[in-house]
mmCIF file of C-alpha atoms in Angstrom:
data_model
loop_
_atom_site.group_PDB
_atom_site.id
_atom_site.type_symbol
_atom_site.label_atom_id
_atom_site.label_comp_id
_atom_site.label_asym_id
_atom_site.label_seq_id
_atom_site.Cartn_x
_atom_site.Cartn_y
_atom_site.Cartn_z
ATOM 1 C CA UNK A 1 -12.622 0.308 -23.671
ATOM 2 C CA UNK A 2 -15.248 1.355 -21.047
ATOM 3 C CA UNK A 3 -14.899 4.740 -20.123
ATOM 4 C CA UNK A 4 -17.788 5.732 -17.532
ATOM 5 C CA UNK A 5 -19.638 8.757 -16.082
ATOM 6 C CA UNK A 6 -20.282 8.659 -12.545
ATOM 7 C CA UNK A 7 -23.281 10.350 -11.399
ATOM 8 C CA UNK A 8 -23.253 10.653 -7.229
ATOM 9 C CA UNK A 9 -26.774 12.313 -6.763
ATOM 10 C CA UNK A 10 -24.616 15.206 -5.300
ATOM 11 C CA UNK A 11 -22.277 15.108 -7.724
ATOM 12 C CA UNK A 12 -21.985 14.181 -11.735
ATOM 13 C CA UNK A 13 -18.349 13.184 -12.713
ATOM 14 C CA UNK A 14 -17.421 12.970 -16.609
ATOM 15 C CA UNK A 15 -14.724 10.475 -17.910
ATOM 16 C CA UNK A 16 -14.482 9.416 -14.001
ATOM 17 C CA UNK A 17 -10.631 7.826 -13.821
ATOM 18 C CA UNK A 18 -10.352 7.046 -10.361
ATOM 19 C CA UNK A 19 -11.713 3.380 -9.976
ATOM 20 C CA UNK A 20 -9.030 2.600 -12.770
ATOM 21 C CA UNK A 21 -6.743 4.782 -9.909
ATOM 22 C CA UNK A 22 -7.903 2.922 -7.102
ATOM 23 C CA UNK A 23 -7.511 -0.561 -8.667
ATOM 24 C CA UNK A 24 -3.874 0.365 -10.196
ATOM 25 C CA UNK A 25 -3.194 1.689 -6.438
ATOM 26 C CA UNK A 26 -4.542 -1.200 -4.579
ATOM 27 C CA UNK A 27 -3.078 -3.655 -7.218
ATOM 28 C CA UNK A 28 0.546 -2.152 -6.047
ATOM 29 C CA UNK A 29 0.064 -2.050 -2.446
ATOM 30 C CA UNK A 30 -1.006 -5.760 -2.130
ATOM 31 C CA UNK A 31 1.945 -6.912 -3.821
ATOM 32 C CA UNK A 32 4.024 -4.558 -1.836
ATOM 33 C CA UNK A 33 2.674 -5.674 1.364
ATOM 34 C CA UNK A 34 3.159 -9.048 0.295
ATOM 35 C CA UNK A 35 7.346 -8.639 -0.458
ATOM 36 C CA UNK A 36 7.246 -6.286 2.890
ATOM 37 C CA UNK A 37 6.088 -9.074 4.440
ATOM 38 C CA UNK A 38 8.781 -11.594 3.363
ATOM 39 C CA UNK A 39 11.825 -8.879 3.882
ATOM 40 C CA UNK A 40 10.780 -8.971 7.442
ATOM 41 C CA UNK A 41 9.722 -5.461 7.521
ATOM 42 C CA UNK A 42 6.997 -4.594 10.243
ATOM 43 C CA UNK A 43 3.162 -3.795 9.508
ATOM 44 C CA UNK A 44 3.934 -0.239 11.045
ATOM 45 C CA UNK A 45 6.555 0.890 8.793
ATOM 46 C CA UNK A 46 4.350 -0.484 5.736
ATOM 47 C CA UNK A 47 1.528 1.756 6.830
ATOM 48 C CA UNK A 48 3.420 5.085 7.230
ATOM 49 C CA UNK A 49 5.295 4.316 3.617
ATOM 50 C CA UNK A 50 2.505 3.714 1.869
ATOM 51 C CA UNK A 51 0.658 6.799 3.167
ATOM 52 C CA UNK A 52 3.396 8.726 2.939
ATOM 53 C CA UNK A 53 4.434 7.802 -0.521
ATOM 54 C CA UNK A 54 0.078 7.399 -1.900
ATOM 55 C CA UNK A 55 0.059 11.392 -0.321
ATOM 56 C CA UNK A 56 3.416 12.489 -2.427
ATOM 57 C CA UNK A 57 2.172 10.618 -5.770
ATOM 58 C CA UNK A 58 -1.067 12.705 -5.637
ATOM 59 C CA UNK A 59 0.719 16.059 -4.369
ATOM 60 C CA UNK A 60 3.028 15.654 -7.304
ATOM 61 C CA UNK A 61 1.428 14.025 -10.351
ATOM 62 C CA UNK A 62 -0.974 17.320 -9.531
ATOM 63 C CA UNK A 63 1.837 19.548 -9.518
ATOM 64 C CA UNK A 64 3.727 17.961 -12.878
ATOM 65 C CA UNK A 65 0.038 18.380 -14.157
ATOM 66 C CA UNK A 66 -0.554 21.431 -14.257
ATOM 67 C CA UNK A 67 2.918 22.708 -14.457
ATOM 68 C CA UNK A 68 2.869 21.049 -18.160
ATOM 69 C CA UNK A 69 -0.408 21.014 -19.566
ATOM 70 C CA UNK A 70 -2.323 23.467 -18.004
ATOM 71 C CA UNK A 71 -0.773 26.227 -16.397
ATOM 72 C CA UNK A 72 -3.138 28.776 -17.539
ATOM 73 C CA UNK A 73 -6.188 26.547 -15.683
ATOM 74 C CA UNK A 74 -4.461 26.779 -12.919
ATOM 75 C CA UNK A 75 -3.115 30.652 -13.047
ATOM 76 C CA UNK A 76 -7.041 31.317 -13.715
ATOM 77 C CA UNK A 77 -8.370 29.243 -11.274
ATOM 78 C CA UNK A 78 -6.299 27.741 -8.539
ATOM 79 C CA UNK A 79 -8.441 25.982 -6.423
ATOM 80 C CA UNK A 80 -8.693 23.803 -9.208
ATOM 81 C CA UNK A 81 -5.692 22.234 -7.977
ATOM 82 C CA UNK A 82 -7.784 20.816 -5.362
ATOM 83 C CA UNK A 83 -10.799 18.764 -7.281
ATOM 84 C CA UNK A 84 -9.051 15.981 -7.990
ATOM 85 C CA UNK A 85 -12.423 14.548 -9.159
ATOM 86 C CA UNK A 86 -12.029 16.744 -12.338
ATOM 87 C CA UNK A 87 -8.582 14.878 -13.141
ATOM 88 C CA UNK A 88 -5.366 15.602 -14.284
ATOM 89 C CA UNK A 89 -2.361 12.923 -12.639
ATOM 90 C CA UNK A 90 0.656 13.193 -14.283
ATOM 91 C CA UNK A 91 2.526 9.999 -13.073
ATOM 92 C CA UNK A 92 6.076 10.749 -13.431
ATOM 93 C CA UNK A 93 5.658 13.574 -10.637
ATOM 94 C CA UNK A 94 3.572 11.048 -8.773
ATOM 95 C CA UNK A 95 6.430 8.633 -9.118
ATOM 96 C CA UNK A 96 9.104 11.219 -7.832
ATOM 97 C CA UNK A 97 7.426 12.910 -4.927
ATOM 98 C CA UNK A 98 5.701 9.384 -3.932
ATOM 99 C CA UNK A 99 9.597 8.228 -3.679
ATOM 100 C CA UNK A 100 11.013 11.667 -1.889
ATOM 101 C CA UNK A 101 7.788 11.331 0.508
ATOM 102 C CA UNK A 102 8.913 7.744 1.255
ATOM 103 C CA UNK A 103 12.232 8.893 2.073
ATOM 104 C CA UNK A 104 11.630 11.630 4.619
ATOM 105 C CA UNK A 105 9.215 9.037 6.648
ATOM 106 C CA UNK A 106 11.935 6.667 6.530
ATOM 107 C CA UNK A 107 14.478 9.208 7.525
ATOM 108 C CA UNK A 108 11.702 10.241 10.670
ATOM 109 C CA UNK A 109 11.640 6.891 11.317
ATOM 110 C CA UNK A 110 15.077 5.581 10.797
ATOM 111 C CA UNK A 111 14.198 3.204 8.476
ATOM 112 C CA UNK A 112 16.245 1.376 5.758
ATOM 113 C CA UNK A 113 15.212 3.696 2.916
ATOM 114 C CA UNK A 114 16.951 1.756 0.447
ATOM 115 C CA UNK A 115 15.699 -1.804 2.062
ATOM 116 C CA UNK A 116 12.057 0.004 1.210
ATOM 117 C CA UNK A 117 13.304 0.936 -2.535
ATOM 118 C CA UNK A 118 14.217 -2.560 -3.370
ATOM 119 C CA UNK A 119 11.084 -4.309 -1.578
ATOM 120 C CA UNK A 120 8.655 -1.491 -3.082
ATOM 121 C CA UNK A 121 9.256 -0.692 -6.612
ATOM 122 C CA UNK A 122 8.790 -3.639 -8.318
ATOM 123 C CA UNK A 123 5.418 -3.246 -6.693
ATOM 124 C CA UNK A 124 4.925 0.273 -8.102
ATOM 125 C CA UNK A 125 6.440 -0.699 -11.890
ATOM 126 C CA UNK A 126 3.557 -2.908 -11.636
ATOM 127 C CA UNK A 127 0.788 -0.445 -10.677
ATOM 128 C CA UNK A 128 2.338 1.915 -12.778
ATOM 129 C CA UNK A 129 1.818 -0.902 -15.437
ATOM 130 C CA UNK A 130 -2.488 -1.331 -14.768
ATOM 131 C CA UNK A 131 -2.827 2.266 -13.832
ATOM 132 C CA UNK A 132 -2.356 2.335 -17.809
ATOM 133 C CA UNK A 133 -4.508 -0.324 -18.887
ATOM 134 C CA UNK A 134 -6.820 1.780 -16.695
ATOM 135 C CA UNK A 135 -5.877 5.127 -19.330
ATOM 136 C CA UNK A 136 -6.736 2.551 -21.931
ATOM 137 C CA UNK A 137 -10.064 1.448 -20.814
ATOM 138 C CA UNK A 138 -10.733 5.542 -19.885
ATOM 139 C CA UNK A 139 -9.600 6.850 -23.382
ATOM 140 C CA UNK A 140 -7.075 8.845 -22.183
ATOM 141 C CA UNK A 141 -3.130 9.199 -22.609
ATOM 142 C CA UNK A 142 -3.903 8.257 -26.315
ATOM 143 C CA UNK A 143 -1.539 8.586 -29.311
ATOM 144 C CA UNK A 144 -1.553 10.027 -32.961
ATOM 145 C CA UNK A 145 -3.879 8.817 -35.249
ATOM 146 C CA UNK A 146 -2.002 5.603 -37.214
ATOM 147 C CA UNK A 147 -2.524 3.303 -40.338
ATOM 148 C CA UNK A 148 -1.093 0.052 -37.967
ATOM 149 C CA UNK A 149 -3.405 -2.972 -37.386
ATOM 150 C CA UNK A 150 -3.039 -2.468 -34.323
ATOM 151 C CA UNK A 151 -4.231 0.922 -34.005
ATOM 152 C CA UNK A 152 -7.260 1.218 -31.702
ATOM 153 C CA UNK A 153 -10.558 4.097 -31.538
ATOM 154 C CA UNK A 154 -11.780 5.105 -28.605
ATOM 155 C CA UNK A 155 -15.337 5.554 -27.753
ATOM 156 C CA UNK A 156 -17.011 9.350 -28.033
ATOM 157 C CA UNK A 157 -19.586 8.582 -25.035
ATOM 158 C CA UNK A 158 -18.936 7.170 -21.477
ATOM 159 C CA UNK A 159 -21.034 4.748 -19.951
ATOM 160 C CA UNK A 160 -23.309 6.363 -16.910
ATOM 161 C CA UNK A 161 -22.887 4.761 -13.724
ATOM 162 C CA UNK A 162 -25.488 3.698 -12.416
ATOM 163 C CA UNK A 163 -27.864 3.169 -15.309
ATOM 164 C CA UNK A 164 -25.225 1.972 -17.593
ATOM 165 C CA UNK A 165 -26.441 4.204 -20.518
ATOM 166 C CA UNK A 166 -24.209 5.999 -22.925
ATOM 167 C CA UNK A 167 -23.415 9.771 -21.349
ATOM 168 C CA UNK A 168 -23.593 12.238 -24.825
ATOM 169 C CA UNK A 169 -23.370 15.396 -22.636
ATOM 170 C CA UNK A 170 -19.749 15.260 -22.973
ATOM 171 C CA UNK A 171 -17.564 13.749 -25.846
ATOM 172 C CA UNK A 172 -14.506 11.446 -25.244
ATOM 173 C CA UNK A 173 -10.590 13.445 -25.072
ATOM 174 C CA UNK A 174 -9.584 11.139 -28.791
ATOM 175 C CA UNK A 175 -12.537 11.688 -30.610
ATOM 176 C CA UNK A 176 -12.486 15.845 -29.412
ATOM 177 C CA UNK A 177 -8.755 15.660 -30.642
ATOM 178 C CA UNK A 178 -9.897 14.238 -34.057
ATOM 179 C CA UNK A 179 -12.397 16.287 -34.208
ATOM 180 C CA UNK A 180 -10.542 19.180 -33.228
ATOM 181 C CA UNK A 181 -8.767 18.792 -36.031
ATOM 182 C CA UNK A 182 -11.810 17.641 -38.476
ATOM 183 C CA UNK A 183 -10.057 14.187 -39.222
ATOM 184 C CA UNK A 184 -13.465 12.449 -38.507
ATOM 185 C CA UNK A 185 -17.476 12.985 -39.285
ATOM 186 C CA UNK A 186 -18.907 14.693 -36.880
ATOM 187 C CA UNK A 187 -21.577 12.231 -36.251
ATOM 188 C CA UNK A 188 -19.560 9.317 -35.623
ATOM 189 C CA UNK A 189 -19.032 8.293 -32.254
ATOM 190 C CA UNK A 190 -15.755 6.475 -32.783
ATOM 191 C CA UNK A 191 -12.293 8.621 -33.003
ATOM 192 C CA UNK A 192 -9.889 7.375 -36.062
ATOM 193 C CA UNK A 193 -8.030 4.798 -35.229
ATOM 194 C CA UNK A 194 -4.967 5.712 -32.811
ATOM 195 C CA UNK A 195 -1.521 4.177 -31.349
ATOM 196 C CA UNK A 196 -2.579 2.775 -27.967
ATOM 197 C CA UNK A 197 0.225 4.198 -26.040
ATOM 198 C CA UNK A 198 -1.322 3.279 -22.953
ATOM 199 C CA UNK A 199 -1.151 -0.374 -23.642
ATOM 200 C CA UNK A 200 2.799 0.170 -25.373
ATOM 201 C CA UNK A 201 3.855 1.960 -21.832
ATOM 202 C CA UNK A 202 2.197 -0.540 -19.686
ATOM 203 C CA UNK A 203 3.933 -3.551 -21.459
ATOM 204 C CA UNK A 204 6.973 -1.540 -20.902
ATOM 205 C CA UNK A 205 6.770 -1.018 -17.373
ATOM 206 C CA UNK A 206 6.210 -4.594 -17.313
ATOM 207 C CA UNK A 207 9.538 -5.353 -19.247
ATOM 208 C CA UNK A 208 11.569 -2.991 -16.549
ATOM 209 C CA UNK A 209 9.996 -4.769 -13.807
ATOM 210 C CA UNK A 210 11.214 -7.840 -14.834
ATOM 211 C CA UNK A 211 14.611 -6.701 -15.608
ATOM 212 C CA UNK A 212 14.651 -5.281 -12.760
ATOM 213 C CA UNK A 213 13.761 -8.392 -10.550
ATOM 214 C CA UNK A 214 16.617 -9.733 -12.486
ATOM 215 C CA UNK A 215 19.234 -7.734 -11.846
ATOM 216 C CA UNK A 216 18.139 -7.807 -8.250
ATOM 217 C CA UNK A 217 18.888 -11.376 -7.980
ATOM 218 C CA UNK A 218 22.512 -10.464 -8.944
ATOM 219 C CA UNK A 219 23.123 -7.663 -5.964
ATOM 220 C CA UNK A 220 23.568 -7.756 -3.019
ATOM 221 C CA UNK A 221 22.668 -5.006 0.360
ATOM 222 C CA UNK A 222 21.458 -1.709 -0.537
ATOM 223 C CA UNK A 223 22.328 -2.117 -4.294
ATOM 224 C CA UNK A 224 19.101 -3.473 -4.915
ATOM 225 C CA UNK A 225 17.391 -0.386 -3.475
ATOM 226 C CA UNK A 226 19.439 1.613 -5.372
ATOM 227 C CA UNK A 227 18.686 0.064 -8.378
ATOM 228 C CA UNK A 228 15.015 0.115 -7.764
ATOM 229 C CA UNK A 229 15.136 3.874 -7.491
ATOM 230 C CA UNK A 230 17.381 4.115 -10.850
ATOM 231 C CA UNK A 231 14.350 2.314 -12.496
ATOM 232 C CA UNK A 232 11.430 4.092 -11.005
ATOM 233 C CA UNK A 233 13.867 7.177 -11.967
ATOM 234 C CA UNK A 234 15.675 6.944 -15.298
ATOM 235 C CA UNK A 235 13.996 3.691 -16.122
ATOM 236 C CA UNK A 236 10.846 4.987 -16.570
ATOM 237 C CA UNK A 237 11.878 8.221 -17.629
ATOM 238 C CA UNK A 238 13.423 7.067 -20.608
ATOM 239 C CA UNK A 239 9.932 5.017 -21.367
ATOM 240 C CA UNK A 240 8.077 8.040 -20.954
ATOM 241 C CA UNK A 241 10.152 9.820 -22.981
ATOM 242 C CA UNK A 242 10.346 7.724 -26.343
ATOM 243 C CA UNK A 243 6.668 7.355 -26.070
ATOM 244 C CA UNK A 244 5.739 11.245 -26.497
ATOM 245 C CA UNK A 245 6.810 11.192 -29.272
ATOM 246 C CA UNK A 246 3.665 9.096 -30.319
ATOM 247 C CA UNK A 247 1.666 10.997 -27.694
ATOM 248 C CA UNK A 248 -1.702 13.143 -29.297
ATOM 249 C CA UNK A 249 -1.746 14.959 -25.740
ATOM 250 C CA UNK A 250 1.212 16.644 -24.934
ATOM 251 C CA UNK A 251 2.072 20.824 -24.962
ATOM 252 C CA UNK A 252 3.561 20.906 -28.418
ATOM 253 C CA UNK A 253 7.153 20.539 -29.701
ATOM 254 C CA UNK A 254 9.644 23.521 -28.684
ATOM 255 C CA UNK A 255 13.590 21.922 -29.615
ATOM 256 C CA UNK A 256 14.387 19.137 -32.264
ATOM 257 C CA UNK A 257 10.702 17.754 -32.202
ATOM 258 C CA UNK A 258 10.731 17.859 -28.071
ATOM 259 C CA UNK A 259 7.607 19.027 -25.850
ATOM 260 C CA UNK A 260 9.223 20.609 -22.708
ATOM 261 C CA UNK A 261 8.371 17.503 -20.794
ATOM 262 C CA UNK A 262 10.066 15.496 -22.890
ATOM 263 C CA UNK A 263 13.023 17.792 -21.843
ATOM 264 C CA UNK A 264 12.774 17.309 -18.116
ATOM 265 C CA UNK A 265 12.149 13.543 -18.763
ATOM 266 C CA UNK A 266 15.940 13.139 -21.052
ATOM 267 C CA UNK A 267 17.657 15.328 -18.045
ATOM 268 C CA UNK A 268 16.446 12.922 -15.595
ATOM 269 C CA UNK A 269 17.136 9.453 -17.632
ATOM 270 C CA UNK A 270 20.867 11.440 -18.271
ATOM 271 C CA UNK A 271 21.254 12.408 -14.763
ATOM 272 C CA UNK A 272 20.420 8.704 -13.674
ATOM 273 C CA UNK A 273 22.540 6.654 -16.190
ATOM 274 C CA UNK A 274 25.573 9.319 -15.555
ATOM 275 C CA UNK A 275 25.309 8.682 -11.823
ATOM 276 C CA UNK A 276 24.131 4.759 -11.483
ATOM 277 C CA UNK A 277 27.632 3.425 -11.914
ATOM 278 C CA UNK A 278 28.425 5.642 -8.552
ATOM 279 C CA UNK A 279 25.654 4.352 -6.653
ATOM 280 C CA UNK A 280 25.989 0.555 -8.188
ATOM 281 C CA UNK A 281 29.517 0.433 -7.676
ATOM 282 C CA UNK A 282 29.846 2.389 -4.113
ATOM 283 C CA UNK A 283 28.836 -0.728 -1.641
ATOM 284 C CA UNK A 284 30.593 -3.248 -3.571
ATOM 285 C CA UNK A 285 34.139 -1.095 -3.557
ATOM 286 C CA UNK A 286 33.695 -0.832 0.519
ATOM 287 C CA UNK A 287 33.119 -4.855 0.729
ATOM 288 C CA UNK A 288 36.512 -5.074 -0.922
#
């Protein structure tokens, strides 16, 4: 894991989670650009998706943010919304105003929304997927503490950038959750050892994107857009939501064992699976 402080000269930035952002973003544009490019889609249209769709994701993994897990911050202080340096991306909301932002350009435009769906989110499964490894390597998103071999501890101190020396003005999320909790010595600068969901959703995300690149090669027309959005959707929803259950930082159960998240997420995966057979089914019955 290497977790870093940023220090700007103007500006000091704890537990700084962007770069891992900006490579996961990057990582999914390039590849998107790439498949845009073989569709036969123009350099124009790429440009206003993508900026369209990189403005929703922020605009919404804020809003899912603080909307469930920390309302009060936001009640109290609500220009907080806007230092995005200070964190706090949920990417599930990213994910579904990133697609509805997509859609209105494309409607503006009169583009083939569901041409961009199939072309585009394989491309965001996969940032999706290193946008996690980046939560790894940041030592956040982390699980309950676990007995497993595989279970990993996070780091108490980032690494200051420049300078590359360990920042102790500020301890690590895992380790202030153990300690929280008084599950570790105080003077060790390792949390217990913990499930790294991080890794477990981004080998996930992973798995769906090749299903879904496999089931694409079986459909035909707008199909495969609409089954890119049914992954992206109720795919990842349903990966999301079996892995809060291992999650350390979420709002606390409420029904059965759920967080209230984890309640929005099973409405969405149901509301997907009950209508997929609609949207799967809809072009082939008019080809008959």
């Amino acid at each position: 894991m290497f977790p870093i402080s940023l220090n700007l000269g103007f500006r000091f930035i704890p537990f700084y989670e962007g770069l891992y952002f900006l490579i996961a973003i990057l990582t999914a544009a390039l590849w998107a650009l790439r498949r845009w490019k073989s569709a036969g889609l123009s350099q124009e249209s790429y440009d206003s998706i993508l900026l369209a769709g990189i403005g929703g994701a922020i605009l919404g993994g804020r809003l899912s943010h603080f909307l469930f897990w920390e309302p009060a911050r936001l009640i109290d202080d609500p220009l907080s919304f806007f230092r995005v340096w200070e964190g706090g991306i949920s990417v599930s909301g990213g994910v579904l105003l990133g697609i509805l932002a997509a859609w209105i350009v494309s409607r503006v435009k009169k583009l083939d929304f569901w041409k961009i769906l199939e072309v585009s989110s394989p491309a965001v499964l996969l940032g999706q997927a290193v946008g996690r490894i980046g939560c790894f390597l940041n030592g956040d998103a982390f699980g309950k503490p676990t007995s497993m071999p595989w279970g990993i501890s996070f780091r108490r101190f980032a690494t200051l950038i420049p300078g590359f020396k360990p920042d102790r003005r500020l301890s690590g999320p895992a380790w202030q959750w153990c300690a929280q909790r008084g599950l570790l010595d105080l003077k060790s600068e390792w949390s217990l050892p913990m499930h790294p969901t991080q890794l477990y959703e981004g080998a996930l995300d992973i798995l769906l994107l090749f299903l879904l690149l496999f089931a694409m090669k079986r459909l035909d027309g707008s199909r495969r857009g609409k089954l890119g959005l049914l992954s992206l959707t109720g795919g990842y929803a349903l990966i999301r939501f079996s892995l809060e259950f291992l999650r350390a930082d979420n709002d606390g159960p409420v029904v059965l064992g759920m967080t209230v998240f984890q309640l929005v997420l099973l409405g969405l995966f149901i509301l997907s699976a009950v209508i997929s057979p609609f949207m799967l089914r809809k072009e082939k019955a008019t080809q008959a």
